[in-house]
PDB file of C-alpha atoms in Angstrom:
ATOM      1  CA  UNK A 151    -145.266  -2.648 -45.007  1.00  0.00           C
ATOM      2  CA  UNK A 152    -143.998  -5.281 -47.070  1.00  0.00           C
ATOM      3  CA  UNK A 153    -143.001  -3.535 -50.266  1.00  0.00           C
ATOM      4  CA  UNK A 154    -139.442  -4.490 -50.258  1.00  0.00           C
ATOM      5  CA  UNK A 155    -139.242  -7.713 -49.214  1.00  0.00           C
ATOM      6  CA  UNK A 156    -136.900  -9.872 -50.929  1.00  0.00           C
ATOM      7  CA  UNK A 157    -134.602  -6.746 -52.062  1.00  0.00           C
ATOM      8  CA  UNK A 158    -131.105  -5.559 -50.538  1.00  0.00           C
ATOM      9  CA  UNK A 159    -130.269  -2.610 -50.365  1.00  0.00           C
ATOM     10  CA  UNK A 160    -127.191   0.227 -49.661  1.00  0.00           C
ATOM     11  CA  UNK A 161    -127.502   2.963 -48.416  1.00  0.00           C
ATOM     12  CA  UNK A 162    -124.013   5.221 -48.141  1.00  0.00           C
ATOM     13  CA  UNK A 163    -124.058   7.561 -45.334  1.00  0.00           C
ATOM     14  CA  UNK A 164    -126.119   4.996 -43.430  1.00  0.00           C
ATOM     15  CA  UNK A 165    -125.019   6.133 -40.359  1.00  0.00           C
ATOM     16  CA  UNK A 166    -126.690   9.358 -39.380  1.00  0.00           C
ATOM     17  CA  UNK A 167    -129.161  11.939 -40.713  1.00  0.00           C
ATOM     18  CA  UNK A 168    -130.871  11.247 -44.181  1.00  0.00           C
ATOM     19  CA  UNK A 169    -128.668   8.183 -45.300  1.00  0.00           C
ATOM     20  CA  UNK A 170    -130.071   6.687 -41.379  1.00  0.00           C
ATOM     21  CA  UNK A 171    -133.568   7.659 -42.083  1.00  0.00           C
ATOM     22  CA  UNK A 172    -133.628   5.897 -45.670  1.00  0.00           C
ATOM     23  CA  UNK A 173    -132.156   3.006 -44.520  1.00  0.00           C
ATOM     24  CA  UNK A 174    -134.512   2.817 -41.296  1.00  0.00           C
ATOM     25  CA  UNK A 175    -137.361   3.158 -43.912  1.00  0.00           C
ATOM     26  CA  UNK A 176    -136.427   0.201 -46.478  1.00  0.00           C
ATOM     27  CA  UNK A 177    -135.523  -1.973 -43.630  1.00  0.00           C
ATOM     28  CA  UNK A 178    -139.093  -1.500 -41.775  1.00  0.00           C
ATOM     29  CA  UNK A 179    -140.371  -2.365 -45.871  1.00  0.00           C
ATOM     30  CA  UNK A 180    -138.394  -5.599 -45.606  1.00  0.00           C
ATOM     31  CA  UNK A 181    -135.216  -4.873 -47.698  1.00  0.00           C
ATOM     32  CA  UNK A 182    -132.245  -6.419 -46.175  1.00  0.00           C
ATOM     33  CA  UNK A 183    -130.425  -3.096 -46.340  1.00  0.00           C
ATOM     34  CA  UNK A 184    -126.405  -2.577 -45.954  1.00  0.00           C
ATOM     35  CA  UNK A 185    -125.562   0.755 -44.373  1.00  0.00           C
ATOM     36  CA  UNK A 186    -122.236   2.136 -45.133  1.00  0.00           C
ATOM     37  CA  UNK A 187    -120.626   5.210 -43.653  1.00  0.00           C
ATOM     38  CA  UNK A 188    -117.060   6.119 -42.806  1.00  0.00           C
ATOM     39  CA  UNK A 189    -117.191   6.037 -38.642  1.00  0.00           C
ATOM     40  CA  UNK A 190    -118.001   2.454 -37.105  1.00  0.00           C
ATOM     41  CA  UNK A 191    -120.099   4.152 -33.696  1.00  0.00           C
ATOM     42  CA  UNK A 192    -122.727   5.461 -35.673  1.00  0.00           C
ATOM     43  CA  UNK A 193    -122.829   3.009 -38.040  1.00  0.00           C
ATOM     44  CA  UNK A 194    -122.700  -0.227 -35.280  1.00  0.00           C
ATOM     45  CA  UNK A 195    -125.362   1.663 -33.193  1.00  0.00           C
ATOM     46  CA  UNK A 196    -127.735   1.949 -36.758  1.00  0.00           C
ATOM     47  CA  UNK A 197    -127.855  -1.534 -36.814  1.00  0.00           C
ATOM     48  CA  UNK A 198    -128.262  -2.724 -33.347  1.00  0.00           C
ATOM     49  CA  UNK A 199    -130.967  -0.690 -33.227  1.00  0.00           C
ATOM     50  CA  UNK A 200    -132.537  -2.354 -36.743  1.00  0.00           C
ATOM     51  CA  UNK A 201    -131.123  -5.737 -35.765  1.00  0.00           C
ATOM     52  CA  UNK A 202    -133.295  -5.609 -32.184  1.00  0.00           C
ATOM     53  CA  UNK A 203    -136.600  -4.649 -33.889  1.00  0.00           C
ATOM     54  CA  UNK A 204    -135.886  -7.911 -36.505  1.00  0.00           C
ATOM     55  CA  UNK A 205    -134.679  -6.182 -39.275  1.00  0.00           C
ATOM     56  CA  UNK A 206    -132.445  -7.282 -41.832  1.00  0.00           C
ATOM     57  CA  UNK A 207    -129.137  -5.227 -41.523  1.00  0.00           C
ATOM     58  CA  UNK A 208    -125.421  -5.232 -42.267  1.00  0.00           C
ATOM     59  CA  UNK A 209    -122.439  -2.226 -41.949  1.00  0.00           C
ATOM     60  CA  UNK A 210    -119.700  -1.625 -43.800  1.00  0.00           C
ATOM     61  CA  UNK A 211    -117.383   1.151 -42.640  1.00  0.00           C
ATOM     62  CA  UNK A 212    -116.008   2.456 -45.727  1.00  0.00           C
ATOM     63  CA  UNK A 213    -114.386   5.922 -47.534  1.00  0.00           C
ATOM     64  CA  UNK A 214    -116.400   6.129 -50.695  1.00  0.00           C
ATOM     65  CA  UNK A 215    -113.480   8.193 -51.979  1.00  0.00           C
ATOM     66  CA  UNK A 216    -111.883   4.957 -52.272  1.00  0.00           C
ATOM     67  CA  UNK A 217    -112.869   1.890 -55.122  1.00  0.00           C
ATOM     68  CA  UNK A 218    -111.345  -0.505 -52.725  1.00  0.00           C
ATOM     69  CA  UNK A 219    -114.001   0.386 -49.965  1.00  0.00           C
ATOM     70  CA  UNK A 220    -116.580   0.644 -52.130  1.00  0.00           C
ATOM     71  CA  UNK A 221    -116.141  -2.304 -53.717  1.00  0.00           C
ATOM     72  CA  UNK A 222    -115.857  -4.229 -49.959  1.00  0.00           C
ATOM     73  CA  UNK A 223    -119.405  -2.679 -49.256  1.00  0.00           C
ATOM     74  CA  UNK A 224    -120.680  -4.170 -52.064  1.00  0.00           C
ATOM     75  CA  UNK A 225    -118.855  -7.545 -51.805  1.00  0.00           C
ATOM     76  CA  UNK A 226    -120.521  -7.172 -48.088  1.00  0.00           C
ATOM     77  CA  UNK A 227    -124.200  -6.941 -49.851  1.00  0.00           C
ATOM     78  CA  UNK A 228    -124.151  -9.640 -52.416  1.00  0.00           C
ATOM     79  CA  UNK A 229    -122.038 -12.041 -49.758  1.00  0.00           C
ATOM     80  CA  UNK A 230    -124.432 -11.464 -47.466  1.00  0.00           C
ATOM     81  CA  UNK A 231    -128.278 -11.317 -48.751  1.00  0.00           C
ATOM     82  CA  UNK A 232    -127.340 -12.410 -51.913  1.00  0.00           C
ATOM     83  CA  UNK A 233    -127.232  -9.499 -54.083  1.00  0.00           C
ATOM     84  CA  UNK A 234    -128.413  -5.780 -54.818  1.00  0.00           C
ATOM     85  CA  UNK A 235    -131.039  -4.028 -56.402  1.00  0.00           C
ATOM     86  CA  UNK A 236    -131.125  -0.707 -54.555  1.00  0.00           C
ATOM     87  CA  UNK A 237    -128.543   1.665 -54.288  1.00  0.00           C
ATOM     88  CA  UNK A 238    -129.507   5.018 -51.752  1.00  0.00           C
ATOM     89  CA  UNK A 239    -125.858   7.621 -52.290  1.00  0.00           C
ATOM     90  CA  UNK A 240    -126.434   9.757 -49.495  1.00  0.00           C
ATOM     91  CA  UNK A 241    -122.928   9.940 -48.353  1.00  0.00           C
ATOM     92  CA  UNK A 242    -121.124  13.264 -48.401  1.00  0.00           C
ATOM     93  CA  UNK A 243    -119.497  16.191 -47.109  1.00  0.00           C
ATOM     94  CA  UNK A 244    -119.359  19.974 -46.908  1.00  0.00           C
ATOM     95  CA  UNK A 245    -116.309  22.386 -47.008  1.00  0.00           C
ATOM     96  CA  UNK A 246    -116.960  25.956 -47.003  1.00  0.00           C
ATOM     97  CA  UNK A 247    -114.757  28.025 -49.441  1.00  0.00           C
ATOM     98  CA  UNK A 248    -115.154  29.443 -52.908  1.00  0.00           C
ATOM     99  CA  UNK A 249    -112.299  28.853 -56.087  1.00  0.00           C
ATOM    100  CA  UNK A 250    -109.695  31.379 -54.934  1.00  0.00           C
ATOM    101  CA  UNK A 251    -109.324  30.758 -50.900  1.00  0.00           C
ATOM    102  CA  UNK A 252    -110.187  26.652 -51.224  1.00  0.00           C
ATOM    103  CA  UNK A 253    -107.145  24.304 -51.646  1.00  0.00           C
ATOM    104  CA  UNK A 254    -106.783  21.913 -54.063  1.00  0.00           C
ATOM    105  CA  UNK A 255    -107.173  19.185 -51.783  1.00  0.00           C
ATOM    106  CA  UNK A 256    -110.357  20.402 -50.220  1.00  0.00           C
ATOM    107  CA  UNK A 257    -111.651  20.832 -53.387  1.00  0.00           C
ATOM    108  CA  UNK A 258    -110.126  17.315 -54.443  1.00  0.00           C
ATOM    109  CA  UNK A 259    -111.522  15.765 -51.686  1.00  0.00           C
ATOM    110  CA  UNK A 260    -115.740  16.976 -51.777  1.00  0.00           C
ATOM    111  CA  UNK A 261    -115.823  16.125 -55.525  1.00  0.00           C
ATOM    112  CA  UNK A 262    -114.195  12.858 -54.827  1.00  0.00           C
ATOM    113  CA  UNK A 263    -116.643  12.029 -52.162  1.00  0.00           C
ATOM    114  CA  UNK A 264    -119.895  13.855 -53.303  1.00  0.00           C
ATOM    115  CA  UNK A 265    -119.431  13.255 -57.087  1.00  0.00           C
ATOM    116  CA  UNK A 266    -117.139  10.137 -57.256  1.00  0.00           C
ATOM    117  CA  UNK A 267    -118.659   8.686 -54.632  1.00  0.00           C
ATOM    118  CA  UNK A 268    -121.640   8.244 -56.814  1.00  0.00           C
ATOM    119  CA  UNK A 269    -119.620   6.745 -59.607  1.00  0.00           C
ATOM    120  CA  UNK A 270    -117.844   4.479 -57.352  1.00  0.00           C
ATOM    121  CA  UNK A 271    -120.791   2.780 -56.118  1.00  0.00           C
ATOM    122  CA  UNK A 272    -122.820   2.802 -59.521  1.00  0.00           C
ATOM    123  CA  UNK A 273    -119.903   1.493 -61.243  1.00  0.00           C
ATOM    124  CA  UNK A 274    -119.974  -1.596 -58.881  1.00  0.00           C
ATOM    125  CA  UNK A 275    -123.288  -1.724 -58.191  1.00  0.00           C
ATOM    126  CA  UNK A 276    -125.144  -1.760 -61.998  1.00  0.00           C
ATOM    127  CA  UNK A 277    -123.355  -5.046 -63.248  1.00  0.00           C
ATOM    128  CA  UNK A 278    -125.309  -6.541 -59.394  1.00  0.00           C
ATOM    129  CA  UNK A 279    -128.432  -5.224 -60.808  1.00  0.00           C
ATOM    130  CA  UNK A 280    -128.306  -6.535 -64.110  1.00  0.00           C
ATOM    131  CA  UNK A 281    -128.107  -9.967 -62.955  1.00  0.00           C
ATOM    132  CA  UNK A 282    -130.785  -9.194 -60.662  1.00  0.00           C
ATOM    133  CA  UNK A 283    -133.069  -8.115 -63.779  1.00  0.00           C
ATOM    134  CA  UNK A 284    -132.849  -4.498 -62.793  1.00  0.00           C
ATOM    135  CA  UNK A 285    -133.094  -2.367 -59.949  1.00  0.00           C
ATOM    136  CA  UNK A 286    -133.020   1.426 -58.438  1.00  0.00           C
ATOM    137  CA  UNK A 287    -130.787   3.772 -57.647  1.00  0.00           C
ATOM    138  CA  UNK A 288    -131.434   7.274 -55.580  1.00  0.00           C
ATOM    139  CA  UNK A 289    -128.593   9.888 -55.954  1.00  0.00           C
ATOM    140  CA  UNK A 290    -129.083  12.429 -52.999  1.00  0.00           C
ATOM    141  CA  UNK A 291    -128.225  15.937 -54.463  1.00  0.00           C
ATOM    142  CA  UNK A 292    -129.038  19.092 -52.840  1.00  0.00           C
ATOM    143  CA  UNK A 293    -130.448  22.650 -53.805  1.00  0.00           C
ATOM    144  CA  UNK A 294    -127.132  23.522 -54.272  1.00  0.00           C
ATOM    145  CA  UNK A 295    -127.047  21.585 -57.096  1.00  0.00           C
ATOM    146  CA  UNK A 296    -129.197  23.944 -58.790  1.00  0.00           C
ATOM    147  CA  UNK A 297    -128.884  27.459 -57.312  1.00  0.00           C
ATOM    148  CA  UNK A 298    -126.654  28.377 -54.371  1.00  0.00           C
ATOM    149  CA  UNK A 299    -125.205  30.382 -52.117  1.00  0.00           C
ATOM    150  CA  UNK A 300    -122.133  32.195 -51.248  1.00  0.00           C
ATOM    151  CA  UNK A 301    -118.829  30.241 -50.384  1.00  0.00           C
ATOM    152  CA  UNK A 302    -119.727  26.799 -51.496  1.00  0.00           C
ATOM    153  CA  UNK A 303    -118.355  25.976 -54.565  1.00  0.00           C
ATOM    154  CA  UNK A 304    -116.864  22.920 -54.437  1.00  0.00           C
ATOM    155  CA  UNK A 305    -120.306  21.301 -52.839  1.00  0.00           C
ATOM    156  CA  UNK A 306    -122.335  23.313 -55.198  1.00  0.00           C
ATOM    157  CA  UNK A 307    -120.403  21.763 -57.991  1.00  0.00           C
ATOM    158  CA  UNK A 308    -120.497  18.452 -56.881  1.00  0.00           C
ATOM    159  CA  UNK A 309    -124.092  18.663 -56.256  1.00  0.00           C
ATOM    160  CA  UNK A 310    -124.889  19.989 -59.947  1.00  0.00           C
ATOM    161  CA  UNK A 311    -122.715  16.862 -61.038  1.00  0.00           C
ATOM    162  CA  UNK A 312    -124.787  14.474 -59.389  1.00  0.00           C
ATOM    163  CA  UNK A 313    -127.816  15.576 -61.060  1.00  0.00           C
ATOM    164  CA  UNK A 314    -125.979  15.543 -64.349  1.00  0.00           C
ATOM    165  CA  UNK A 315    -124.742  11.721 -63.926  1.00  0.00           C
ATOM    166  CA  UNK A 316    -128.071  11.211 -62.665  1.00  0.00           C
ATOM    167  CA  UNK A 317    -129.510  11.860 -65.866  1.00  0.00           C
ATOM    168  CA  UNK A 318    -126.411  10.060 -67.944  1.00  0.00           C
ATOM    169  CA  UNK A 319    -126.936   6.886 -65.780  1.00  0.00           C
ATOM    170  CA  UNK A 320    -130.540   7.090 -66.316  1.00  0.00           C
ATOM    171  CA  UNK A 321    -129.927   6.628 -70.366  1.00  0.00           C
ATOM    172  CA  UNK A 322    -127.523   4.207 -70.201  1.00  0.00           C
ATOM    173  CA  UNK A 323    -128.934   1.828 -68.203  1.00  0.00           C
ATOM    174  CA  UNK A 324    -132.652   2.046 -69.380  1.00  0.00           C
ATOM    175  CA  UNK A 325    -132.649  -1.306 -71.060  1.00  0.00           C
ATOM    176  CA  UNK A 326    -131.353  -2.799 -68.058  1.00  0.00           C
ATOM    177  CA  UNK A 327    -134.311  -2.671 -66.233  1.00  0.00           C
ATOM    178  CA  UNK A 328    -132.320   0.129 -64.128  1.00  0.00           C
ATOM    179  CA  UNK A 329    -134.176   3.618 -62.740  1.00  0.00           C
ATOM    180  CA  UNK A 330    -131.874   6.859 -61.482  1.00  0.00           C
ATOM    181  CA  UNK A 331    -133.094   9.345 -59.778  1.00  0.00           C
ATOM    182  CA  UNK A 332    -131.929  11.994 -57.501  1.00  0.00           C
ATOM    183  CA  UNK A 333    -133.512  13.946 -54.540  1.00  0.00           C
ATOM    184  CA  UNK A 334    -132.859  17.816 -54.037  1.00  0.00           C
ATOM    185  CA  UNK A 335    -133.021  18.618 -50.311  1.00  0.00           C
ATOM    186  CA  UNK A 336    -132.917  22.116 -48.993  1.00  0.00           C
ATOM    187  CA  UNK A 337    -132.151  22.618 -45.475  1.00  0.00           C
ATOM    188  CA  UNK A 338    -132.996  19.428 -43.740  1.00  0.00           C
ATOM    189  CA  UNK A 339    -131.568  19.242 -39.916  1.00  0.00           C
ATOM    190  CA  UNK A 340    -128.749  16.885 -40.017  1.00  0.00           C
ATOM    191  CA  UNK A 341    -125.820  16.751 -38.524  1.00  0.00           C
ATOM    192  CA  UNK A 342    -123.740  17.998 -41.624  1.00  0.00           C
ATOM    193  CA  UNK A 343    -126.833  21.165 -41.533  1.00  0.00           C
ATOM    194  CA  UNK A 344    -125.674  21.339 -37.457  1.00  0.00           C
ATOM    195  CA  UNK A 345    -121.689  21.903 -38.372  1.00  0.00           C
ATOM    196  CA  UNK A 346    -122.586  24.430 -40.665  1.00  0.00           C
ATOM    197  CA  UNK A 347    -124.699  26.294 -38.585  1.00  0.00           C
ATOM    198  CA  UNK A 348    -121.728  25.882 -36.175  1.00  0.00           C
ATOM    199  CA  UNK A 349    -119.619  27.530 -38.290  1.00  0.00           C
ATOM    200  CA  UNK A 350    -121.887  30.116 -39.420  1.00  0.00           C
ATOM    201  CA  UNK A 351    -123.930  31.718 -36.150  1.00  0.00           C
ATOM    202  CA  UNK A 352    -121.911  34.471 -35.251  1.00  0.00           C
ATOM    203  CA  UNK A 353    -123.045  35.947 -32.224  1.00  0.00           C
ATOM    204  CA  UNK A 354    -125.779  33.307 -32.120  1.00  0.00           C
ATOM    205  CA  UNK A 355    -126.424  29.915 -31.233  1.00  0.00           C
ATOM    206  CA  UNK A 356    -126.539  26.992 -33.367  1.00  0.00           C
ATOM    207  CA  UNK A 357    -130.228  26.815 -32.696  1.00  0.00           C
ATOM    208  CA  UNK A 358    -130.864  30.265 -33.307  1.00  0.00           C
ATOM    209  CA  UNK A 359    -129.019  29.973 -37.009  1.00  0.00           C
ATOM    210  CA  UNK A 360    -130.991  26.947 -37.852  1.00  0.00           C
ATOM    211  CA  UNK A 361    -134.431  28.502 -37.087  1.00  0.00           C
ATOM    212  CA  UNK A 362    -133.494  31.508 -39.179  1.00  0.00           C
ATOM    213  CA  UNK A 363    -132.737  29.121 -41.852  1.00  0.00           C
ATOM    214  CA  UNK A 364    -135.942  27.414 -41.563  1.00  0.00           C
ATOM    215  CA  UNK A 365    -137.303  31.375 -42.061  1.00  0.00           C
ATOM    216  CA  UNK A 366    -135.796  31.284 -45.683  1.00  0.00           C
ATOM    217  CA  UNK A 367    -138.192  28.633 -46.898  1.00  0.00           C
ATOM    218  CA  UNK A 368    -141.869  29.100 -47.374  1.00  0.00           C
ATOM    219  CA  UNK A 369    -143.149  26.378 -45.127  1.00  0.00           C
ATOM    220  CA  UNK A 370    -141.364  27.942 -42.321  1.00  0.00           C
ATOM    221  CA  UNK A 371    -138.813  25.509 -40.754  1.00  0.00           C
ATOM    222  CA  UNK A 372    -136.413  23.262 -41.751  1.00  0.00           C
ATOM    223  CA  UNK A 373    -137.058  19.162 -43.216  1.00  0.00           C
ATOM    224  CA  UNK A 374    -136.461  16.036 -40.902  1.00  0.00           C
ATOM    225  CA  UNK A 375    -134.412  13.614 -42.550  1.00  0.00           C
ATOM    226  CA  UNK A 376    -137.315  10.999 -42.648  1.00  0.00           C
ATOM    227  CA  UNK A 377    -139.507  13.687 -45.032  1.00  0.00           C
ATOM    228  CA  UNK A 378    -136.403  13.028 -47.568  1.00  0.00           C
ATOM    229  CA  UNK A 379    -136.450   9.456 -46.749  1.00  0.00           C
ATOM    230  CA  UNK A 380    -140.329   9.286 -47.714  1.00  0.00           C
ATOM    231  CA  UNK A 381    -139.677  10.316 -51.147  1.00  0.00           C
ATOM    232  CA  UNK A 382    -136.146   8.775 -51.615  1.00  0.00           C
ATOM    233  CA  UNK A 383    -138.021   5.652 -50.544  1.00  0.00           C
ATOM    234  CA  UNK A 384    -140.764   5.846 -53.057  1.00  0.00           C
ATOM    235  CA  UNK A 385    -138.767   6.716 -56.309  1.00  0.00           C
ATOM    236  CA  UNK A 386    -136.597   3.360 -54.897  1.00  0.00           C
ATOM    237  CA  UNK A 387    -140.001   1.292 -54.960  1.00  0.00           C
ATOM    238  CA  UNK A 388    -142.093  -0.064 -57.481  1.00  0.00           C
ATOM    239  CA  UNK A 389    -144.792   2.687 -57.162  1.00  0.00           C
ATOM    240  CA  UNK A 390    -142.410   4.790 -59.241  1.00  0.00           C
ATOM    241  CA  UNK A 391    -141.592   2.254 -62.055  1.00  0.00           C
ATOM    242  CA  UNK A 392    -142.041   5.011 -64.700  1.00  0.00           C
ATOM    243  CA  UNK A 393    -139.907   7.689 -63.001  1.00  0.00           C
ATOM    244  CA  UNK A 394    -136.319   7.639 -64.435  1.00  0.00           C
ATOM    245  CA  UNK A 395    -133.652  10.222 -65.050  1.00  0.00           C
ATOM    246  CA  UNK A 396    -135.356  12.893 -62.741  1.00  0.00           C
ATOM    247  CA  UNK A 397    -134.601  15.111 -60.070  1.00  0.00           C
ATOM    248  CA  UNK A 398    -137.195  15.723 -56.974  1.00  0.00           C
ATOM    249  CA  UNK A 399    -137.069  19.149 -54.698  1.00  0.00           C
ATOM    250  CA  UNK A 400    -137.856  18.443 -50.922  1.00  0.00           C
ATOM    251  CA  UNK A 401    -136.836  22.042 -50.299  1.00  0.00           C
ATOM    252  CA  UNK A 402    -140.382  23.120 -48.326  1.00  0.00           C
ATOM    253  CA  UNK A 403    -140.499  25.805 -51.313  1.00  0.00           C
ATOM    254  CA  UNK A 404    -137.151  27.478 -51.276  1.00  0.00           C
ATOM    255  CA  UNK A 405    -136.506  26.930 -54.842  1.00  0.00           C
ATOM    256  CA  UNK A 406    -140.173  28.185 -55.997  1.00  0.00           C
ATOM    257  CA  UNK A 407    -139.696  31.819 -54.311  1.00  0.00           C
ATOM    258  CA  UNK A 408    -137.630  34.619 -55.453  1.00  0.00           C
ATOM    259  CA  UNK A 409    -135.792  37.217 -53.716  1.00  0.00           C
ATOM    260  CA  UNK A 410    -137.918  40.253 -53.902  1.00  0.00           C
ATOM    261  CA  UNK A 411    -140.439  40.344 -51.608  1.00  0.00           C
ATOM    262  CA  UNK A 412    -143.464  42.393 -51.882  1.00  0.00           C
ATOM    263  CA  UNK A 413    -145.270  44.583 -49.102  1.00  0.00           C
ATOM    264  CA  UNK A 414    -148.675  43.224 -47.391  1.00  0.00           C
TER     265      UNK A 414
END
């Protein structure tokens, strides 16, 4: 597949789980793709792999809490393969808690990343794609984002603010050639889905809590990162050149269920 051959592309969160699956799939599409994440072993490892099969790839190691890092990563891109027209924000992190027993800097912390992460990179990244003629960008929300559960507020907030800048960035760059969308992922088994389950099996294992997870939605297990990456993929592509401002559920059904369940 040669559908993205010429383009460059970052991907935050490059290093493992969805962000590593997206970046995997532009690269094998011929993108020269720039995967950014905040630890160097994962992130050196990504590319050796990519690099070995004759891929086009580059790492930055970066805090996308920070404009300074951001920025780097994108200086790293345009130095590099010569510019950007794809943007993948699949970077960030979880912190269990709800308003009254989180601390301000948790809190402080998973909007910067989830939510201002977004912003960080857009904000450098649009004024690349405009003299590129246009471009995509793929904002990786969650579920969350729309409903939740217990003990997640800050994540569940960041994630509804995603889609909601998703939609803003959509409008205002329109007319410069420039698509946003967002994904919605339910549970998908990553390592950020692995720490949680860590956190949250009781009595049971970590494998154990994951499969009863996978229970909760109607297809009967949890994603793979590459299912997201299929979809993230195609909405950064040319096949979706009329899909702007939109959000897309790879949940396996969770969201289309409700809670009361009827007898056979």
């Amino acid at each position: 597949m040669t559908e993205f051959s010429g383009k460059v592309a970052i991907v935050t969160g490059g290093g493992t789980g969805i962000g590593l699956a997206t970046a995997r799939c532009l690269a094998e599409g011929g993108a020269a793709v720039v995967l950014c994440g905040n630890k160097e072993a994962p992130l050196a490892a990504a590319v050796d792999a990519l690099a070995a099969e004759g891929r086009q790839v580059a790492h930055g190691v970066a805090d996308i809490g920070r404009m300074a890092d951001c920025r780097a990563v994108v200086e790293l891109a345009t130095a590099r393969f010569g510019g950007l027209d794809i943007l993948v924000n699949a970077a960030a992190i979880l912190s269990s808690g709800t308003v009254e027993t989180m601390a301000e800097e948790s809190w402080d912390r998973v909007i910067g990343v989830n939510l201002g992460g977004v912003y960080r990179m857009a904000h450098l990244a649009v004024p690349e794609m405009r003299r590129r003629g246009g471009g995509a960008i793929v904002n990786v929300a969650s579920v969350q984002g729309l409903a939740c559960q217990t003990r997640v507020a800050a994540y569940a907030a960041s994630k509804g603010g995603v889609l909601a800048l998703t939609r803003a960035m959509a409008l205002d760059h329109a007319a410069d050639n420039i698509r946003v969308n967002a994904v919605c992922p339910g549970s998908i088994d990553t390592p950020m889905l692995r720490g949680a389950a860590e956190e949250n099996k009781g009595e049971g294992t970590v494998e154990e809590t994951i499969e009863s997870w996978g229970a909760m939605h109607p297809i009967g297990r949890v994603g793979r990162p590459e299912e997201v990456a299929e979809l993230i993929v195609f909405l950064a592509g040319p096949r979706a050149g009329f899909c702007t401002g939109g959000e897309y559920k790879v949940d396996g059904g969770l969201l289309a269920k409700i809670g009361v369940v009827l007898p056979e």
